[in-house]
Coordinates of C-alpha atoms and ligand atoms in Angstrom, one line a residue:
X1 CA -21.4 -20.7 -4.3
X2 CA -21.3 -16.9 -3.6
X3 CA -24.7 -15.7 -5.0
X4 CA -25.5 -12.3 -3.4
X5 CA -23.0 -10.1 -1.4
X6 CA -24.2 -7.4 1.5
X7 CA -22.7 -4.8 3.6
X8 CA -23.0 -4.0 7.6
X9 CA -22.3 -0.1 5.6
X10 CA -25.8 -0.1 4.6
X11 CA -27.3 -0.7 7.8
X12 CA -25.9 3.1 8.6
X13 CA -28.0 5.9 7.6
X14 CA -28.3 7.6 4.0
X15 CA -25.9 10.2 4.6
X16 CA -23.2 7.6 4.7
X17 CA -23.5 6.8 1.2
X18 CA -25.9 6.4 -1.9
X19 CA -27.3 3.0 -3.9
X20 CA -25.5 3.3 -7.0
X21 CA -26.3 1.0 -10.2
X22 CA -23.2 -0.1 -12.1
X23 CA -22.7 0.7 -15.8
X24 CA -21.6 -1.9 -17.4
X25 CA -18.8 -1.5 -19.6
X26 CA -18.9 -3.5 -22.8
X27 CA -17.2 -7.0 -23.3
X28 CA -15.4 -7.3 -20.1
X29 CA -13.4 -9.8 -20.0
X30 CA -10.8 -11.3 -17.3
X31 CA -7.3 -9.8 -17.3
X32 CA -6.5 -11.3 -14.2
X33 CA -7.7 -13.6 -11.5
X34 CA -6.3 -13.7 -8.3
X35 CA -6.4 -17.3 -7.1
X36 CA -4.7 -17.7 -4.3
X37 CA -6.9 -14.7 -2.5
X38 CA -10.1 -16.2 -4.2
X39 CA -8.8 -19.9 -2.2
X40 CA -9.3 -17.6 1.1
X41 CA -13.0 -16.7 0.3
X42 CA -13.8 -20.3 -0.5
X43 CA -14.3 -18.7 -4.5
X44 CA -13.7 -20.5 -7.4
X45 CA -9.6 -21.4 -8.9
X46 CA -10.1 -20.2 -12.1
X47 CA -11.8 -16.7 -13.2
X48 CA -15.6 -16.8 -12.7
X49 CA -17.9 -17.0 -15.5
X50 CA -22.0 -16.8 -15.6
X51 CA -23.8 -15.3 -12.6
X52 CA -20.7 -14.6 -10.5
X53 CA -18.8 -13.0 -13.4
X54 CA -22.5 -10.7 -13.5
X55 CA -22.2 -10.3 -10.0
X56 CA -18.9 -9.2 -9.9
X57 CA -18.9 -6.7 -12.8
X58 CA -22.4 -5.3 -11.1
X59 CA -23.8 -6.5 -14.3
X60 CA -26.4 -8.2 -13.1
X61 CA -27.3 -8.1 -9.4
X62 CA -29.2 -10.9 -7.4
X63 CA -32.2 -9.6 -5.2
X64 CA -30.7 -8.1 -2.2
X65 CA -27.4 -7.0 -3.4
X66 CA -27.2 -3.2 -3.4
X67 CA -23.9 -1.6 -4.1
X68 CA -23.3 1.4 -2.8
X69 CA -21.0 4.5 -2.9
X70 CA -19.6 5.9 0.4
X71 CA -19.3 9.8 0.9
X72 CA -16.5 10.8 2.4
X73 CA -14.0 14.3 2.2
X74 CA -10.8 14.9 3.0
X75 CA -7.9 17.4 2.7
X76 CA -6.0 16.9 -1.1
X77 CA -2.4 18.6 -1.0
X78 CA -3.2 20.1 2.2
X79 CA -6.6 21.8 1.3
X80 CA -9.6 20.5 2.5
X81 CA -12.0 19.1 0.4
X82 CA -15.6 18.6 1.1
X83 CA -16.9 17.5 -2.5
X84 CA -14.9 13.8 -2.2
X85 CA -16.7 10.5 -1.9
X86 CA -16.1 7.2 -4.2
X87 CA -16.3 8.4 -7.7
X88 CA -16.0 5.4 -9.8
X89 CA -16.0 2.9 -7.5
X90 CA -18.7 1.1 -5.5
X91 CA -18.8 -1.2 -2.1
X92 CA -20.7 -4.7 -3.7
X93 CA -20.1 -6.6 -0.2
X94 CA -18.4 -7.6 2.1
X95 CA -16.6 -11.7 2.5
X96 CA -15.4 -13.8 5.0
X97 CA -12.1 -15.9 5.2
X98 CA -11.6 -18.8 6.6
X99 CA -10.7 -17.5 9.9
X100 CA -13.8 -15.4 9.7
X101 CA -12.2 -12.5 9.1
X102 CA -14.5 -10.1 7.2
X103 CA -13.4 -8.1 4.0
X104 CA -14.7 -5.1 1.8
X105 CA -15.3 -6.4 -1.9
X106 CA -14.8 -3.0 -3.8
X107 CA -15.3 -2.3 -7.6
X108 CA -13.6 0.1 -8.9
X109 CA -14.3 2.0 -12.9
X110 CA -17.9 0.8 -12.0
X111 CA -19.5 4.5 -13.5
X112 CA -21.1 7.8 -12.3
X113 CA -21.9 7.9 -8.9
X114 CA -23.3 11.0 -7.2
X115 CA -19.4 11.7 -6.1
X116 CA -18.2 11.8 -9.5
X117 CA -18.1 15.7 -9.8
X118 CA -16.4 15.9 -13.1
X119 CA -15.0 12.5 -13.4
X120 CA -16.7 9.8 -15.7
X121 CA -16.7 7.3 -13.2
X122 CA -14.0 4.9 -15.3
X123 CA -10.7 3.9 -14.5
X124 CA -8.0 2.8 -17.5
X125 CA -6.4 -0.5 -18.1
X126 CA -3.2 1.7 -17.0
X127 CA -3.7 2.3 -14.0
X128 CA -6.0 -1.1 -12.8
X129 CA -2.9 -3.0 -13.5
X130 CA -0.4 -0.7 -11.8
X131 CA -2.8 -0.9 -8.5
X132 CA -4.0 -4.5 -9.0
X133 CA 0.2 -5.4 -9.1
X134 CA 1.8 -3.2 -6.8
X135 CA -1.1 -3.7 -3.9
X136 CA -0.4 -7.3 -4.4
X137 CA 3.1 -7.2 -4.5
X138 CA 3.0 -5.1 -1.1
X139 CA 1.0 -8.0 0.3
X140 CA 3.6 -10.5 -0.5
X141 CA 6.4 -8.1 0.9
X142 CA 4.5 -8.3 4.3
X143 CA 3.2 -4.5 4.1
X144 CA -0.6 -3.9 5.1
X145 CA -2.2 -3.3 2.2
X146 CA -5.4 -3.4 0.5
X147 CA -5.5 -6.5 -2.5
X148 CA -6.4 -7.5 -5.4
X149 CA -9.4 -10.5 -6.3
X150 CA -9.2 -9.8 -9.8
X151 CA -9.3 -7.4 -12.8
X152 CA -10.9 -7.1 -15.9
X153 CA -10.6 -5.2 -18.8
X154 CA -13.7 -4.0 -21.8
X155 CA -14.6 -2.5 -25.4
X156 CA -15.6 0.6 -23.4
X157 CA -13.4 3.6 -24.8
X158 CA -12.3 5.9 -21.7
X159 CA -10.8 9.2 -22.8
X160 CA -7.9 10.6 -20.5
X161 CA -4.8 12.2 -22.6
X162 CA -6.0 9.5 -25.0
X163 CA -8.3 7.4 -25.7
X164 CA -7.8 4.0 -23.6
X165 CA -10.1 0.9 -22.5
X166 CA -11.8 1.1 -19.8
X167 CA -11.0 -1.9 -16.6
X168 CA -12.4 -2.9 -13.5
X169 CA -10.4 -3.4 -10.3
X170 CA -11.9 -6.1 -8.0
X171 CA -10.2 -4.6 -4.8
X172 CA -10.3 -6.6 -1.1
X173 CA -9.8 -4.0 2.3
X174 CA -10.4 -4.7 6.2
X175 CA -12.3 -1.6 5.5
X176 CA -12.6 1.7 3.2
X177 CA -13.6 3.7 5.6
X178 CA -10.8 6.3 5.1
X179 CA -10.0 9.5 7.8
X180 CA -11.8 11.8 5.3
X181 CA -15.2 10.1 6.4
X182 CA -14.9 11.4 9.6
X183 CA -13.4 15.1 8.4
X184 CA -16.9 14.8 6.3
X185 CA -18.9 14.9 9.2
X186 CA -16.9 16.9 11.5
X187 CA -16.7 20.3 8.9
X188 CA -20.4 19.4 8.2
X189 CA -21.4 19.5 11.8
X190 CA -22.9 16.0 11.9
X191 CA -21.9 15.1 15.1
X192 CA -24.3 12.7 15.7
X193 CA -22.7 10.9 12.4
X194 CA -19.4 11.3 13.5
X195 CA -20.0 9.1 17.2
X196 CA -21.9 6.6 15.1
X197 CA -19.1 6.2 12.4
X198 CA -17.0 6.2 15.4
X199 CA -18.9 3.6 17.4
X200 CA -18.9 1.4 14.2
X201 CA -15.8 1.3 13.7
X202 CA -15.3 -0.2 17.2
X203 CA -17.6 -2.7 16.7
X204 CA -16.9 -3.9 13.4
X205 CA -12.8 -3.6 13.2
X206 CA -11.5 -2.8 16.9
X207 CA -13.8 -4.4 18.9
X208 CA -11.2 -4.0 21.8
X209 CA -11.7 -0.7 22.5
X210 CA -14.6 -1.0 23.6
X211 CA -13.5 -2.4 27.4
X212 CA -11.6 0.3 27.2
X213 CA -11.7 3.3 29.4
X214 CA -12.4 6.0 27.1
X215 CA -13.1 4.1 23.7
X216 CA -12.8 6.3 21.1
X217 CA -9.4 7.9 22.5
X218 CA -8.0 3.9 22.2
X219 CA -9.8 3.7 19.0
X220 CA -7.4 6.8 17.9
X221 CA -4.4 4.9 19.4
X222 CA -5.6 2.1 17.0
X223 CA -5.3 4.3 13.9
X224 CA -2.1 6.2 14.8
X225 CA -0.2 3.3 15.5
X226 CA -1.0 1.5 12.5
X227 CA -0.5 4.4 10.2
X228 CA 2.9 4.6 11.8
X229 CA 3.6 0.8 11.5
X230 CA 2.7 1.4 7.8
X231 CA 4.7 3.9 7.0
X232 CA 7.5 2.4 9.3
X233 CA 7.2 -0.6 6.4
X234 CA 7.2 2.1 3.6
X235 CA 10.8 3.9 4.5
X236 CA 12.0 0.9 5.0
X237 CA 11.1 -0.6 1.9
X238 CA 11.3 2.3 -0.3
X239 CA 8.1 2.8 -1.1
X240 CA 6.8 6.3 -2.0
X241 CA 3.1 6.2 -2.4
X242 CA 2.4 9.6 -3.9
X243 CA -1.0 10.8 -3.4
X244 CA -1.2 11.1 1.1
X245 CA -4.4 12.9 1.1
X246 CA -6.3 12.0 4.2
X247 CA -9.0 10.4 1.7
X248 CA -6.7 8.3 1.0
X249 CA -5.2 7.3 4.6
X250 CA -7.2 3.7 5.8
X251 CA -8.1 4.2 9.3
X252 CA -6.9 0.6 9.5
X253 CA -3.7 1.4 8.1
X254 CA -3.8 0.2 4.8
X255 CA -1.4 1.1 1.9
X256 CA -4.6 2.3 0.0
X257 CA -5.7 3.6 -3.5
X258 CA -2.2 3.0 -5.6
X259 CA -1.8 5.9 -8.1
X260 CA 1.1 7.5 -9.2
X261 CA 3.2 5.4 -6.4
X262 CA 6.9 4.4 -7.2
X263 CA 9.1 2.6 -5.4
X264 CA 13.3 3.8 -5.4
X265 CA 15.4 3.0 -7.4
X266 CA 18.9 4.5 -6.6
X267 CA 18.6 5.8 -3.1
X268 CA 17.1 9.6 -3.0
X269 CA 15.6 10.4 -0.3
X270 CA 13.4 13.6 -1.9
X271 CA 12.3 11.3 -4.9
X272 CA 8.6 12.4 -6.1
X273 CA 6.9 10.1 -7.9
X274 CA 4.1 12.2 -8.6
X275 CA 4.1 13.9 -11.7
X276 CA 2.1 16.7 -10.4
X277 CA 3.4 17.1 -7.0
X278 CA 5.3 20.2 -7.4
X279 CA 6.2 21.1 -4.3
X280 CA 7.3 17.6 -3.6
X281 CA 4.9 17.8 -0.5
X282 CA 4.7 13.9 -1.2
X283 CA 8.4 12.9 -1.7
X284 CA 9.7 9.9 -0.1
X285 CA 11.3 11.3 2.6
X286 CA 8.0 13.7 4.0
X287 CA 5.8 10.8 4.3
X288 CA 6.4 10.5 8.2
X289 CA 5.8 14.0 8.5
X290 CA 2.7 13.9 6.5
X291 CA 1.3 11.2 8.1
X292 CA 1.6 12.6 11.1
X293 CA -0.1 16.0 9.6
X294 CA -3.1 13.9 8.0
X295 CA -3.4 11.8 12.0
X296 CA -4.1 15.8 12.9
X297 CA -6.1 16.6 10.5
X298 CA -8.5 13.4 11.6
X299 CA -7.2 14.0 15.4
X300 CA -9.2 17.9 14.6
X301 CA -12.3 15.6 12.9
X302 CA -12.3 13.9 16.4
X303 CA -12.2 16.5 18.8
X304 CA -16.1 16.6 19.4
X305 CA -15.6 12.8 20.7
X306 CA -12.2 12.6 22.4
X307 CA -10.3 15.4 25.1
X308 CA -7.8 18.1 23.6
X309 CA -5.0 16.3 26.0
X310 CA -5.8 12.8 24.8
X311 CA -5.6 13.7 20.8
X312 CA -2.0 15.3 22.0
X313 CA -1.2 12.4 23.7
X314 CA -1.5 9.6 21.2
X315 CA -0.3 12.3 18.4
X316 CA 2.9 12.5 20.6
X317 CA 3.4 8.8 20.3
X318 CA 3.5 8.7 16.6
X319 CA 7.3 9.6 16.1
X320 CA 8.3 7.2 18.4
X321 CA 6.4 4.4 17.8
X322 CA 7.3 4.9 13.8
X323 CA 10.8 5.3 14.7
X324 CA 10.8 1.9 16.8
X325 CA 9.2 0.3 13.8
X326 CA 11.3 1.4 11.3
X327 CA 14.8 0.9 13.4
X328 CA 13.4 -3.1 13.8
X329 CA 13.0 -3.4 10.0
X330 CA 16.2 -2.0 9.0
X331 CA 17.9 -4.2 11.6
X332 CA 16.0 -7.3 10.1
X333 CA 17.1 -6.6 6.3
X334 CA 20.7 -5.6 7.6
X335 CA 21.1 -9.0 10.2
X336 CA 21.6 -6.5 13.1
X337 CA 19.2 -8.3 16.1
X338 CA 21.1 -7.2 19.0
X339 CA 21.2 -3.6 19.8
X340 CA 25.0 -2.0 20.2
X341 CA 26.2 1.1 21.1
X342 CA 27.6 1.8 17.4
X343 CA 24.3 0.7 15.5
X344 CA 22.9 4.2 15.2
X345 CA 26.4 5.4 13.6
X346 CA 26.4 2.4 11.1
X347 CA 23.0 3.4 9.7
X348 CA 23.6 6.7 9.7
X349 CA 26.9 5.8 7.1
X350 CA 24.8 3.0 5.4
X351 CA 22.3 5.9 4.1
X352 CA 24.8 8.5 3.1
X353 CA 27.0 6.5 1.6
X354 CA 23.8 5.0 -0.7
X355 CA 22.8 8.6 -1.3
X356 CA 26.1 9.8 -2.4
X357 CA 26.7 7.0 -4.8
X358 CA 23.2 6.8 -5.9
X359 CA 23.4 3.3 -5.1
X360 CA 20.1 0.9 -5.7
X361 CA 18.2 0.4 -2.0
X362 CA 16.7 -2.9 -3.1
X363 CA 19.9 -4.0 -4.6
X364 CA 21.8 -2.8 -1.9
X365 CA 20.5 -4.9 0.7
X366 CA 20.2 -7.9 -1.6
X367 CA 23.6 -8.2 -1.9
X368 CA 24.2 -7.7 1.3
X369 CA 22.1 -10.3 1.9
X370 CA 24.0 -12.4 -0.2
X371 CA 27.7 -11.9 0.9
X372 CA 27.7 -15.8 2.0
X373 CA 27.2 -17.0 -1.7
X374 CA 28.6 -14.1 -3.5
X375 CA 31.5 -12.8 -1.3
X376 CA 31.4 -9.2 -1.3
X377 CA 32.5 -8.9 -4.8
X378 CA 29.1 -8.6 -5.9
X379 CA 28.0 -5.7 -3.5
X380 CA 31.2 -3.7 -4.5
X381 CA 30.6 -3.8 -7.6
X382 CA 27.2 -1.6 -7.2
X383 CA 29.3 1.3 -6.8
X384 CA 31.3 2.8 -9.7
X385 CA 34.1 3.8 -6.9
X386 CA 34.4 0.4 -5.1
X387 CA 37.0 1.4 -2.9
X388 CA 33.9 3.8 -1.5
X389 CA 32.1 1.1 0.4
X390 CA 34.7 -0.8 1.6
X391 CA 35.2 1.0 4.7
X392 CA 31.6 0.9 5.7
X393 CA 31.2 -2.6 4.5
X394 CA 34.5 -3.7 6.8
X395 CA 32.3 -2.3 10.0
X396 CA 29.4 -3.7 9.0
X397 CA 31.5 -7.3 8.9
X398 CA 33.0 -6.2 12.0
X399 CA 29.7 -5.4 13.9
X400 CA 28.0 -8.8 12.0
X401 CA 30.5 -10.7 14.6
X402 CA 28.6 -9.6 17.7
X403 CA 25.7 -10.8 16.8
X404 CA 24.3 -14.0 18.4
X405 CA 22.3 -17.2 17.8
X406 CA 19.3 -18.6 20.7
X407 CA 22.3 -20.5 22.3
X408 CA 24.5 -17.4 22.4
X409 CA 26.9 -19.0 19.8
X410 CA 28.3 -16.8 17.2
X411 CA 25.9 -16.4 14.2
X412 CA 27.6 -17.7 11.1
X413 CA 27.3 -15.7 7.6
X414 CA 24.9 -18.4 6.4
X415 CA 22.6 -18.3 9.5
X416 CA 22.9 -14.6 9.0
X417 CA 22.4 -13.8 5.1
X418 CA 20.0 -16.6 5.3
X419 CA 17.3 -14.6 7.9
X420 CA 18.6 -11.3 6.1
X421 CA 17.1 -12.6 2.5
X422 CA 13.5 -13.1 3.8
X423 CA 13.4 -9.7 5.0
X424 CA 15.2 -7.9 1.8
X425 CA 13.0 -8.5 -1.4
X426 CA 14.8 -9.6 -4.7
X427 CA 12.0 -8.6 -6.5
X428 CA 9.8 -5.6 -6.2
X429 CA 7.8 -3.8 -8.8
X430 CA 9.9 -1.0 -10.6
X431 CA 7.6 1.6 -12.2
X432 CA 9.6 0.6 -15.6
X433 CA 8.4 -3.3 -15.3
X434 CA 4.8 -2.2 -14.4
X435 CA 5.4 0.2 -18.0
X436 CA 6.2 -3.3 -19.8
X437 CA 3.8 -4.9 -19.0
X438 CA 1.0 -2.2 -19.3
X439 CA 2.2 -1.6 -22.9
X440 CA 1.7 -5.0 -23.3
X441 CA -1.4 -5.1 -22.1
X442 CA -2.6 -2.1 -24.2
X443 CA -1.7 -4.8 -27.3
X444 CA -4.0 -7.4 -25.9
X445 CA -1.4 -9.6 -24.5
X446 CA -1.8 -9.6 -20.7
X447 CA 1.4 -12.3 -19.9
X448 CA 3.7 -9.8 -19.2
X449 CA 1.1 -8.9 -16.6
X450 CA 0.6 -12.7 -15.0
X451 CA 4.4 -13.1 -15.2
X452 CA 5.0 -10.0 -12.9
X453 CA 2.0 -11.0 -10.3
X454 CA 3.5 -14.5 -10.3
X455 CA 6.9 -12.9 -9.8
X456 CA 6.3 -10.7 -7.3
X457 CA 3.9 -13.2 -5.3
X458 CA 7.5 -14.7 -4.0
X459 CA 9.6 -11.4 -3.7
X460 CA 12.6 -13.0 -1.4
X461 CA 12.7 -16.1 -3.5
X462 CA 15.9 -16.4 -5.5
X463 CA 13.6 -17.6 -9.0
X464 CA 16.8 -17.9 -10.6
X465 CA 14.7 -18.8 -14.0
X466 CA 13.5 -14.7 -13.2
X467 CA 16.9 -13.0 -12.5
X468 CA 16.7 -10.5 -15.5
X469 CA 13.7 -8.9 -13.5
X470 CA 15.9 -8.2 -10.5
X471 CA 18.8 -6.0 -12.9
X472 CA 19.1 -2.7 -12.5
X473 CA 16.5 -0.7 -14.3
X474 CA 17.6 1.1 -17.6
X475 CA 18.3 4.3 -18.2
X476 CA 14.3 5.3 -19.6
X477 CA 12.8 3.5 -16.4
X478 CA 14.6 5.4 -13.9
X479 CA 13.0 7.7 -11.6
X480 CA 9.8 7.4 -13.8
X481 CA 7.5 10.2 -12.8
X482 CA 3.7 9.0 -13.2
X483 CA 0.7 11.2 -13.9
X484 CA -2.3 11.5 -11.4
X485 CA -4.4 10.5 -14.4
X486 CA -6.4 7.6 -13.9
Ligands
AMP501 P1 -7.9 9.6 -6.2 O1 -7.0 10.7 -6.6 O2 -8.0 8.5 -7.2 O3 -7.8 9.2 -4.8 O4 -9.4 10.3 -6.3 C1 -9.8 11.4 -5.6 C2 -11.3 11.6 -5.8 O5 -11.7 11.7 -7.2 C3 -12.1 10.4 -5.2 O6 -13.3 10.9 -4.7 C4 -12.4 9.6 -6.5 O7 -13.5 8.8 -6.4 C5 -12.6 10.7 -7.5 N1 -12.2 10.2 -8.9 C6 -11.0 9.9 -9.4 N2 -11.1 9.5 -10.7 C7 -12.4 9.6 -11.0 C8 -13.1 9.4 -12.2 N3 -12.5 9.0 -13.3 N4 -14.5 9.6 -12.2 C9 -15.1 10.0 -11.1 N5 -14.5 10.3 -9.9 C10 -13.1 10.1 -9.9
MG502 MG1 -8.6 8.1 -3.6

């Protein structure tokens, strides 16, 4: 059994981070227990009790386990901030998969750390349960993410607008290292910290680039082209994360740190999810762009390491590589393998038409999906006007007929819708199904919250027993805007 966890973070020196001591929060007790990711570690089925519980909530620590809290900075709503690190949360370890694949085990509403500025180092039932959901439904969509091992929740009272409880998120990554580690170095003139952090990073997570010719210049093609295979995933799911500051950017390109994210309901591109994102600088449609501004802000960080021309280079890529991405998902959930000369017309329809009838994007594609069992009856009827998508929807049919199985036979409907629903989700977590089961939660009864992380562990899987959670949200839980507060 697991009895003390480490970190190849610590072997770096002190101005990467400082040994924190947990707080323990008061009667914690299990909310949730991932078993499934725990099967991968070689931990235990059911929710740990005893030492591993202790070592877990940092309660109790075995000799040689020393959490710690990593400093980084970054730039928040497009000012730079050099005051960030982890706040309330703390690296315990790191574990290995079967495949030896080593993971960050992070706590999160652990207390005080020397980051915490004015925070209280806490985080609320709330918003552990919205992460510790929505990161694991991402996972089972097929979208990098970071994940969830488990979640507790305590007697501690955390004060935000009100007075809540106070939870603990038991959060796996590839890594945490974020771009704002590197920006901390770079505006602090470390630059000996910044070709360590740099040369770590190599060795632990892109060990590749180091046959390379110029190493850290491949290491930065590593980082923009997973950011843009991220966000290719996002736009194509309809996923609007809501908080892209660069502290919160993995430089492995994780979805990471799940706040005030939502994902679309009826199809709007500008949606803003975050209650306090005025200027909309977040809104669904900007994330490509502001990924590409935080790759600059971290290509700026890496300027002492890597030529002017080679940062250009690989920030030229970006578009390209994002658009190529995101073209070969939306031709997965729409059946579309071959490419034709008419494709890029047909999209360019398929979205305007779901913007001007505010039509559902995960529905949408569904019931496309689904045109072999349902007819198109079903699809139709998602639109108030149904004569509005029948022109569309006849070229759509009529484009479907080019398309070709490995023996270059025609693709049947079945072969088609078939491939089309493992691709487009049935299930995906709607802020106002997240808000059920948090107010449940808030009353002690955490089933609502097991349901939806069962659920949504098997998004493209009909669960006929589940349909209700695939309606249409209602009126209240449309467009939900979320608060920052955490
Ligand atoms: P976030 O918006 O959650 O990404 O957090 C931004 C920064 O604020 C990070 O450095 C967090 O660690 C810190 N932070 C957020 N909430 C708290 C809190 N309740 N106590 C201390 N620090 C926090
Ligand atoms: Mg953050």
């Amino acid at each position: 059994m697991l009895s003390s966890l480490t970190h190849r973070f610590s072997l770096l020196p002190s101005q990467f981070y400082s040994y924190v001591t947990p707080q323990p929060l008061e009667l914690t007790r299990w909310v949730i227990w991932n078993a499934q990711l725990a099967d991968t570690f070689d931990l235990p089925q059911s929710a740990p009790q005893g030492e591993l519980k202790c070592l877990f909530t940092g309660e109790v620590l075995p000799d040689g386990t020393l959490p710690l809290a990593m400093k980084y900075a970054g730039h928040q709503f497009g000012a730079y901030n050099p005051d960030l690190g982890d706040g309330r949360g703390v690296l315990l370890g790191e574990l290995s998969n079967r495949e030896g694949e080593w993971f960050d085990l992070h706590l999160k509403g652990a207390g005080l750390t020397p980051y915490s500025r004015m925070g209280d180092g806490r985080a609320v039932l709330r918003s552990t349960i919205r992460e510790y959901l929505c990161s694991e439904a991402m996972a089972a969509l097929g979208v990098p993410t970071t994940r969830a091992l488990g979640m507790l929740v305590s007697d501690t009272p955390v004060y935000r607008e009100k007075c809540e409880q106070g939870a603990l998120l038991l959060r796996t990554a590839r890594t945490h290292i974020r771009f704002g580690h590197f920006e901390h170095f770079f505006y602090t003139n470390q630059i000996d910290q910044l070709k360590l952090l740099a040369d770590k990073v190599i060795e632990w997570y892109l060990p590749d680039c180091k046959g390379q010719q110029n190493p850290y210049a491949a290491m930065f093609h590593h980082i923009v082209t997973r950011t843009a295979e991220m966000i290719a995933w996002w736009q194509a799911y309809g996923f609007a994360h809501g908080v892209m500051n660069t502290d919160n950017m993995s430089i492995l390109g994780e979805t990471f740190d799940y706040g005030p994210f939502g994902f679309l309901d009826d199809y709007e591109p500008g949606y803003i999810c975050n209650h306090s994102d005025y200027q909309g600088r977040y809104a669904f449609d900007q994330q490509p762009r502001i990924a590409l501004w935080n790759l600059s802000a971290l290509a700026h960080s890496l300027s002492p390491l890597i030529e002017r021309a080679d940062l250009e280079q690989q920030l030229a890529q970006f578009e390209q590589h994002l658009s190529d991405c995101f073209s070969q998902r939306m031709r997965a959930k729409l059946g579309l393998l071959s490419k034709q000369a008419q494709d890029s017309q047909l999209f360019a329809e398929m979205f305007e038409l779901l913007e001007t009838h505010s039509i559902d994007y995960t529905r949408f594609f569904r019931e496309l999906s689904c045109v072999d069992r349902h007819g198109i009856a079903a699809l139709l009827d998602l639109f108030i006007d149904r004569q509005a998508a029948q022109p569309w929807l006849n070229s759509y049919l009529l484009r479907c007929e080019l398309e070709r199985d490995e023996q270059g036979n025609p693709l049947t409907a079945e072969q088609r819708c078939h491939k089309m629903r493992t691709v487009n989700p049935k299930y995906i977590l709607r802020n106002y199904l997240a808000q059920i089961a948090i107010d449940k939660a808030e009353q002690g009864d955490f089933s609502e919250v097991e349901r939806l992380a069962r659920l949504l562990a098997q998004p493209y899987d009909e669960q006929p027993e589940m349909t209700a959670y695939a309606n249409l949200p209602p009126q209240w839980g449309k467009k939900m805007e979320i608060s920052c507060s955490s």
